[in-house]
One Martini backbone bead per residue (centre of mass of N, CA, C, O) as a GRO file, in nm:
protein
  163
    1UNK     BB    1   0.075   0.108  -0.018
    2UNK     BB    2   0.271   0.260  -0.064
    3UNK     BB    3   0.337   0.217  -0.331
    4UNK     BB    4   0.131   0.358  -0.407
    5UNK     BB    5   0.132   0.624  -0.230
    6UNK     BB    6   0.393   0.727  -0.383
    7UNK     BB    7   0.291   0.662  -0.724
    8UNK     BB    8  -0.004   0.811  -0.591
    9UNK     BB    9   0.024   1.146  -0.418
   10UNK     BB   10  -0.305   1.245  -0.513
   11UNK     BB   11  -0.473   1.046  -0.410
   12UNK     BB   12  -0.781   0.970  -0.216
   13UNK     BB   13  -0.860   0.625  -0.249
   14UNK     BB   14  -0.781   0.370  -0.134
   15UNK     BB   15  -0.942   0.064  -0.207
   16UNK     BB   16  -1.016  -0.225  -0.061
   17UNK     BB   17  -0.995  -0.628  -0.137
   18UNK     BB   18  -0.983  -1.004   0.005
   19UNK     BB   19  -0.869  -1.268  -0.082
   20UNK     BB   20  -0.768  -1.564   0.150
   21UNK     BB   21  -0.826  -1.850  -0.013
   22UNK     BB   22  -1.016  -2.064  -0.063
   23UNK     BB   23  -1.336  -1.918  -0.267
   24UNK     BB   24  -1.525  -2.173   0.011
   25UNK     BB   25  -1.293  -2.115   0.254
   26UNK     BB   26  -1.215  -1.862   0.390
   27UNK     BB   27  -0.948  -1.750   0.569
   28UNK     BB   28  -1.027  -1.469   0.433
   29UNK     BB   29  -1.200  -1.156   0.461
   30UNK     BB   30  -1.222  -0.794   0.262
   31UNK     BB   31  -1.236  -0.436   0.352
   32UNK     BB   32  -1.137  -0.055   0.248
   33UNK     BB   33  -1.271   0.252   0.226
   34UNK     BB   34  -1.089   0.514   0.247
   35UNK     BB   35  -1.304   0.738   0.388
   36UNK     BB   36  -1.565   0.625   0.229
   37UNK     BB   37  -1.856   0.613   0.227
   38UNK     BB   38  -1.989   0.318   0.394
   39UNK     BB   39  -1.961   0.066   0.179
   40UNK     BB   40  -1.893   0.179  -0.146
   41UNK     BB   41  -1.606   0.022  -0.253
   42UNK     BB   42  -1.499  -0.199   0.012
   43UNK     BB   43  -1.793  -0.409  -0.072
   44UNK     BB   44  -1.802  -0.396  -0.392
   45UNK     BB   45  -1.448  -0.515  -0.449
   46UNK     BB   46  -1.578  -0.823  -0.284
   47UNK     BB   47  -1.798  -0.879  -0.449
   48UNK     BB   48  -1.657  -0.920  -0.725
   49UNK     BB   49  -1.463  -1.160  -0.591
   50UNK     BB   50  -1.774  -1.302  -0.469
   51UNK     BB   51  -1.922  -1.353  -0.790
   52UNK     BB   52  -1.647  -1.520  -0.903
   53UNK     BB   53  -1.473  -1.715  -0.752
   54UNK     BB   54  -1.171  -1.566  -0.585
   55UNK     BB   55  -0.875  -1.594  -0.452
   56UNK     BB   56  -0.584  -1.539  -0.359
   57UNK     BB   57  -0.684  -1.192  -0.338
   58UNK     BB   58  -0.617  -0.867  -0.455
   59UNK     BB   59  -0.806  -0.513  -0.476
   60UNK     BB   60  -0.712  -0.251  -0.592
   61UNK     BB   61  -0.805   0.121  -0.582
   62UNK     BB   62  -0.787   0.431  -0.743
   63UNK     BB   63  -0.817   0.744  -0.653
   64UNK     BB   64  -0.971   1.117  -0.803
   65UNK     BB   65  -1.089   1.366  -0.752
   66UNK     BB   66  -1.308   1.501  -1.003
   67UNK     BB   67  -1.535   1.713  -0.842
   68UNK     BB   68  -1.753   1.499  -0.849
   69UNK     BB   69  -2.015   1.418  -0.697
   70UNK     BB   70  -2.155   1.061  -0.713
   71UNK     BB   71  -2.248   0.888  -0.455
   72UNK     BB   72  -2.328   0.589  -0.322
   73UNK     BB   73  -2.408   0.495  -0.566
   74UNK     BB   74  -2.140   0.606  -0.773
   75UNK     BB   75  -1.941   0.486  -0.558
   76UNK     BB   76  -2.056   0.188  -0.598
   77UNK     BB   77  -2.034   0.121  -0.906
   78UNK     BB   78  -1.696   0.220  -0.955
   79UNK     BB   79  -1.624   0.011  -0.773
   80UNK     BB   80  -1.735  -0.182  -0.942
   81UNK     BB   81  -1.620  -0.155  -1.224
   82UNK     BB   82  -1.300  -0.172  -1.120
   83UNK     BB   83  -1.348  -0.459  -1.031
   84UNK     BB   84  -1.394  -0.586  -1.315
   85UNK     BB   85  -1.207  -0.539  -1.501
   86UNK     BB   86  -0.994  -0.632  -1.357
   87UNK     BB   87  -1.132  -0.941  -1.365
   88UNK     BB   88  -1.081  -0.985  -1.636
   89UNK     BB   89  -0.784  -0.909  -1.684
   90UNK     BB   90  -0.712  -1.165  -1.572
   91UNK     BB   91  -0.505  -1.444  -1.486
   92UNK     BB   92  -0.623  -1.788  -1.323
   93UNK     BB   93  -0.507  -1.981  -1.150
   94UNK     BB   94  -0.474  -2.279  -1.015
   95UNK     BB   95  -0.413  -2.361  -0.638
   96UNK     BB   96  -0.131  -2.533  -0.602
   97UNK     BB   97  -0.004  -2.670  -0.382
   98UNK     BB   98   0.285  -2.760  -0.211
   99UNK     BB   99   0.651  -2.895  -0.193
  100UNK     BB  100   0.924  -3.068  -0.005
  101UNK     BB  101   1.204  -3.260  -0.106
  102UNK     BB  102   1.403  -3.539  -0.038
  103UNK     BB  103   1.693  -3.693  -0.259
  104UNK     BB  104   1.935  -3.971  -0.238
  105UNK     BB  105   2.064  -4.083  -0.540
  106UNK     BB  106   2.330  -4.273  -0.695
  107UNK     BB  107   2.462  -4.080  -0.957
  108UNK     BB  108   2.343  -4.292  -1.175
  109UNK     BB  109   2.034  -4.193  -1.097
  110UNK     BB  110   2.014  -3.801  -1.151
  111UNK     BB  111   1.870  -3.806  -1.391
  112UNK     BB  112   1.625  -3.967  -1.364
  113UNK     BB  113   1.487  -3.808  -1.114
  114UNK     BB  114   1.488  -3.532  -1.264
  115UNK     BB  115   1.307  -3.638  -1.492
  116UNK     BB  116   1.038  -3.715  -1.264
  117UNK     BB  117   1.015  -3.455  -1.143
  118UNK     BB  118   0.981  -3.221  -1.429
  119UNK     BB  119   0.721  -3.453  -1.522
  120UNK     BB  120   0.537  -3.358  -1.226
  121UNK     BB  121   0.634  -3.007  -1.229
  122UNK     BB  122   0.867  -2.967  -1.102
  123UNK     BB  123   1.167  -2.840  -0.886
  124UNK     BB  124   1.493  -2.751  -0.882
  125UNK     BB  125   1.640  -2.633  -0.512
  126UNK     BB  126   1.863  -2.850  -0.510
  127UNK     BB  127   2.252  -2.978  -0.496
  128UNK     BB  128   2.411  -3.278  -0.282
  129UNK     BB  129   2.726  -3.384  -0.272
  130UNK     BB  130   2.861  -3.710  -0.204
  131UNK     BB  131   2.794  -4.001  -0.188
  132UNK     BB  132   2.535  -3.875  -0.284
  133UNK     BB  133   2.266  -3.696  -0.418
  134UNK     BB  134   2.093  -3.463  -0.284
  135UNK     BB  135   1.728  -3.351  -0.354
  136UNK     BB  136   1.582  -3.047  -0.425
  137UNK     BB  137   1.213  -3.013  -0.402
  138UNK     BB  138   0.929  -2.930  -0.604
  139UNK     BB  139   0.565  -3.016  -0.516
  140UNK     BB  140   0.328  -3.135  -0.578
  141UNK     BB  141   0.111  -3.295  -0.307
  142UNK     BB  142  -0.017  -3.501  -0.535
  143UNK     BB  143   0.288  -3.634  -0.638
  144UNK     BB  144   0.459  -3.770  -0.439
  145UNK     BB  145   0.289  -4.041  -0.411
  146UNK     BB  146   0.417  -4.107  -0.666
  147UNK     BB  147   0.722  -4.065  -0.709
  148UNK     BB  148   0.751  -4.282  -0.485
  149UNK     BB  149   0.725  -4.456  -0.624
  150UNK     BB  150   0.881  -4.486  -0.871
  151UNK     BB  151   1.131  -4.442  -0.692
  152UNK     BB  152   1.121  -4.748  -0.573
  153UNK     BB  153   1.106  -4.911  -0.855
  154UNK     BB  154   1.432  -4.776  -0.798
  155UNK     BB  155   1.544  -4.841  -0.497
  156UNK     BB  156   1.513  -4.503  -0.400
  157UNK     BB  157   1.519  -4.294  -0.170
  158UNK     BB  158   1.270  -4.074   0.044
  159UNK     BB  159   1.343  -3.814   0.175
  160UNK     BB  160   1.157  -3.597   0.394
  161UNK     BB  161   0.881  -3.579   0.251
  162UNK     BB  162   0.769  -3.374   0.398
  163UNK     BB  163   0.784  -2.961   0.584
   0.00000   0.00000   0.00000
């Protein structure tokens, strides 16, 4: 918010609505009217997010006073319209819970382990070499059991599977 206030120093209001978590089972949701009449700014922004079932998002509308008072209805429509325009431009990605794992592998099987992780959409965070190779990787929680099964078939050991 500080960045926005610095970026738009002449703006009068920075109103927002947010949803944290799954939109159907939110951890937290809220809004702020930032000095606008109660319920005319942040609430309409939050309503747009709730009606679109979007989670893990915040919309902040920056408003300048243009010299004409809009009234409560006009403010509500303006803020809801701005939020709707932002939502219409969003590229939404589904939330995928991720986890970090460590894999112990022989040097000869390192490339195969890397391939298995990457084929499941995971990525390698770190590699440590000693008597064996320790790969630290991040992948979707839903893919951990699949990776464990693939690794176990070839005699590799998965260690510290949940952080």
